Short mmCIF file of C-alpha atoms in Angstrom, two decimals:
data_model
loop_
_atom_site.label_atom_id
_atom_site.label_comp_id
_atom_site.label_asym_id
_atom_site.label_seq_id
_atom_site.Cartn_x
_atom_site.Cartn_y
_atom_site.Cartn_z
CA MET A 264 -33.92 -7.95 -27.15
CA ARG A 265 -33.97 -8.86 -23.48
CA SER A 266 -31.21 -11.47 -23.87
CA ASN A 267 -29.04 -8.84 -25.62
CA ASN A 268 -29.45 -6.55 -22.59
CA ILE A 269 -28.45 -9.38 -20.25
CA ILE A 270 -25.39 -10.24 -22.34
CA PHE A 271 -24.41 -6.57 -22.50
CA SER A 272 -24.83 -6.24 -18.71
CA VAL A 273 -22.69 -9.32 -18.03
CA LEU A 274 -19.99 -8.03 -20.40
CA LEU A 275 -20.01 -4.64 -18.73
CA MET A 276 -19.72 -6.19 -15.25
CA SER A 277 -16.88 -8.47 -16.32
CA VAL A 278 -14.92 -5.53 -17.73
CA GLY A 279 -15.39 -3.68 -14.42
CA VAL A 280 -14.25 -6.70 -12.42
CA ARG A 281 -11.16 -7.14 -14.61
CA GLU A 282 -10.17 -3.54 -13.87
CA ILE A 283 -10.64 -3.87 -10.09
CA GLU A 284 -9.17 -7.32 -9.48
CA PRO A 285 -5.73 -6.69 -11.03
CA SER A 286 -5.49 -3.55 -8.87
CA LYS A 287 -6.32 -5.52 -5.73
CA ASP A 288 -3.85 -8.22 -6.74
CA ALA A 289 -1.14 -5.63 -7.29
CA MET A 290 -1.82 -4.07 -3.88
CA LYS A 291 -1.64 -7.54 -2.31
CA TYR A 292 1.79 -8.21 -3.84
CA ILE A 293 3.07 -4.70 -3.08
CA THR A 294 2.02 -5.08 0.56
CA SER A 295 3.66 -8.52 0.69
CA GLY A 296 6.87 -6.90 -0.57
CA PHE A 297 6.80 -4.54 2.41
CA VAL A 298 6.07 -7.32 4.88
CA LYS A 299 9.15 -9.22 3.67
CA VAL A 300 11.50 -6.57 5.12
CA LEU A 301 9.45 -6.15 8.29
CA GLU A 302 11.52 -8.65 10.28
CA GLU A 303 14.74 -6.72 9.62
CA CYS A 304 13.13 -3.44 10.69
CA LYS A 305 11.56 -5.11 13.71
CA LYS A 306 15.04 -6.06 14.96
CA GLU A 307 16.68 -2.75 14.02
CA LEU A 308 14.01 -0.60 15.66
CA ASN A 309 13.35 -3.01 18.54
CA MET A 310 9.64 -2.90 17.65
CA ASN A 311 7.09 -4.33 20.00
CA ASP A 312 3.83 -6.09 19.22
CA HIS A 313 1.65 -2.97 19.02
CA ILE A 314 3.59 -1.83 15.93
CA ILE A 315 3.16 -5.26 14.37
CA ALA A 316 -0.58 -5.03 15.14
CA ASP A 317 -0.73 -1.58 13.50
CA LEU A 318 0.91 -2.93 10.37
CA PHE A 319 -1.25 -6.07 10.36
CA HIS A 320 -4.44 -3.99 10.52
CA TYR A 321 -3.15 -1.22 8.23
CA TRP A 322 -5.72 -1.73 5.44
CA LYS A 323 -8.72 -1.60 7.80
CA LEU A 324 -10.16 1.93 7.67
CA ASP A 325 -11.78 1.55 11.07
CA TYR A 326 -8.38 0.80 12.64
CA THR A 327 -6.83 4.03 13.89
CA LEU A 328 -3.10 4.39 13.31
CA LEU A 329 -1.85 6.76 16.00
CA ASN A 330 1.52 5.39 17.00
CA ARG A 331 4.52 7.42 15.87
CA ASP A 332 6.63 4.24 15.85
CA THR A 333 4.46 2.85 13.06
CA GLY A 334 5.61 5.76 10.89
CA CYS A 335 9.23 4.95 11.82
CA ALA A 336 8.67 1.31 10.81
CA ILE A 337 7.24 2.41 7.44
CA ILE A 338 10.31 4.62 6.90
CA CYS A 339 12.62 1.70 7.71
CA MET A 340 10.82 -0.65 5.31
CA SER A 341 10.72 2.02 2.58
CA LYS A 342 14.47 2.63 2.93
CA LYS A 343 15.21 -1.09 2.69
CA LEU A 344 13.14 -1.25 -0.49
CA ASP A 345 14.90 1.86 -1.89
CA LEU A 346 11.64 3.79 -2.18
CA LEU A 347 12.82 7.05 -0.60
CA ASP A 348 14.98 9.82 -2.02
CA VAL A 349 17.75 11.62 -0.08
CA ASN A 350 15.16 13.98 1.46
CA GLY A 351 13.06 11.12 2.83
CA ARG A 352 10.31 11.63 0.27
CA MET A 353 9.05 8.99 -2.13
CA HIS A 354 11.39 8.34 -5.05
CA HIS A 355 8.84 8.36 -7.86
CA GLY A 356 10.84 6.23 -10.29
CA ASN A 357 11.75 3.58 -7.73
CA ALA A 358 8.21 3.48 -6.33
CA ARG A 359 6.80 3.02 -9.81
CA GLU A 360 9.31 0.25 -10.57
CA PHE A 361 8.50 -1.46 -7.27
CA ALA A 362 4.78 -1.41 -8.11
CA LEU A 363 5.41 -2.73 -11.63
CA LYS A 364 7.72 -5.46 -10.30
CA HIS A 365 4.98 -6.54 -7.89
CA GLY A 366 2.21 -6.97 -10.45
CA ALA A 367 0.84 -3.49 -11.11
CA GLY A 368 0.22 -2.40 -14.67
CA ASP A 369 1.39 1.01 -15.90
CA GLU A 370 -1.90 2.70 -15.05
CA VAL A 371 -2.15 1.20 -11.55
CA ALA A 372 1.52 1.95 -10.78
CA GLY A 373 1.05 5.54 -11.92
CA LYS A 374 -2.07 5.94 -9.79
CA ILE A 375 -0.29 4.55 -6.71
CA VAL A 376 2.58 7.01 -7.16
CA ASP A 377 0.11 9.87 -7.71
CA ILE A 378 -1.79 9.04 -4.52
CA ILE A 379 1.38 8.93 -2.43
CA HIS A 380 2.67 12.15 -4.00
CA ASP A 381 -0.63 13.94 -3.32
CA CYS A 382 -0.58 12.69 0.27
CA GLU A 383 3.00 13.88 0.74
CA LYS A 384 1.97 17.35 -0.44
CA LYS A 385 -0.82 17.40 2.17
CA PHE A 386 1.58 16.53 5.00
CA GLU A 387 4.71 18.64 4.63
CA ARG A 388 5.80 18.81 8.27
CA ASP A 389 9.53 18.61 8.93
CA ASP A 390 9.59 18.53 12.72
CA ASP A 391 8.93 14.78 13.02
CA GLU A 392 9.52 12.52 10.04
CA CYS A 393 7.86 9.48 11.65
CA LEU A 394 4.61 11.38 12.31
CA ARG A 395 4.68 12.85 8.80
CA VAL A 396 5.03 9.40 7.24
CA LEU A 397 2.26 8.04 9.49
CA GLU A 398 -0.09 10.76 8.18
CA VAL A 399 0.97 10.06 4.58
CA ALA A 400 0.33 6.34 5.13
CA LYS A 401 -3.17 6.99 6.49
CA CYS A 402 -3.92 9.29 3.55
CA PHE A 403 -2.63 6.64 1.10
CA ARG A 404 -4.79 3.97 2.75
CA THR A 405 -7.85 6.19 2.33
CA GLY A 406 -6.99 6.85 -1.33
CA ILE A 407 -6.65 3.15 -2.06
CA HIS A 408 -9.96 2.43 -0.30
CA GLU A 409 -11.67 5.11 -2.39
CA LEU A 410 -10.59 3.15 -5.47
CA ASP A 411 -11.61 -0.14 -3.79
CA TRP A 412 -8.10 -1.51 -4.35
CA GLN A 413 -7.34 -2.49 -0.74
CA PRO A 414 -6.08 -6.05 -0.33
CA LYS A 415 -7.52 -8.46 2.21
CA VAL A 416 -5.24 -8.94 5.21
CA GLU A 417 -5.85 -12.69 5.29
CA VAL A 418 -4.73 -13.04 1.67
CA ILE A 419 -1.56 -11.02 2.29
CA MET A 420 -0.65 -13.11 5.32
CA SER A 421 -1.17 -16.38 3.44
CA GLU A 422 1.11 -15.07 0.65
CA VAL A 423 3.80 -14.13 3.17
CA PHE A 424 3.59 -17.41 5.08
CA THR A 425 3.74 -19.37 1.83
CA GLU A 426 7.09 -17.76 1.03
CA ILE A 427 8.59 -18.24 4.52
#
């Protein structure tokens, strides 16, 4: 009886791990996709190192994102990846396709789009698009952390450097 409980527990844990790991992998590849267009935006926006530091530390909840220019950089990268509609809001279909193309399953891609959409609804300001996007990005980061899907920065950087 006791060995059956142990086997059942191991099976249950392995199912849980299989659900979390693909989500973390997808977030790693999605983030890497953004980093690939960073260099273009860095030149276009004449970004300095503090923006690069903000983006490098993006997934760390204890790192405060306060710089408006970080929001502008996220807009630039999102435009280059065709993730925004004509109003500057997330294009749901393109965002979903981007997530799927970068390793997310249907459920994970749908959840990512839902989180961003919910965050956009919370931050509807029109006076400063860069600040709005910065707030949406912070909200998204929190939502991904709540699901424990955040990628490790070191893993993302090794992926990016491998492709360079």
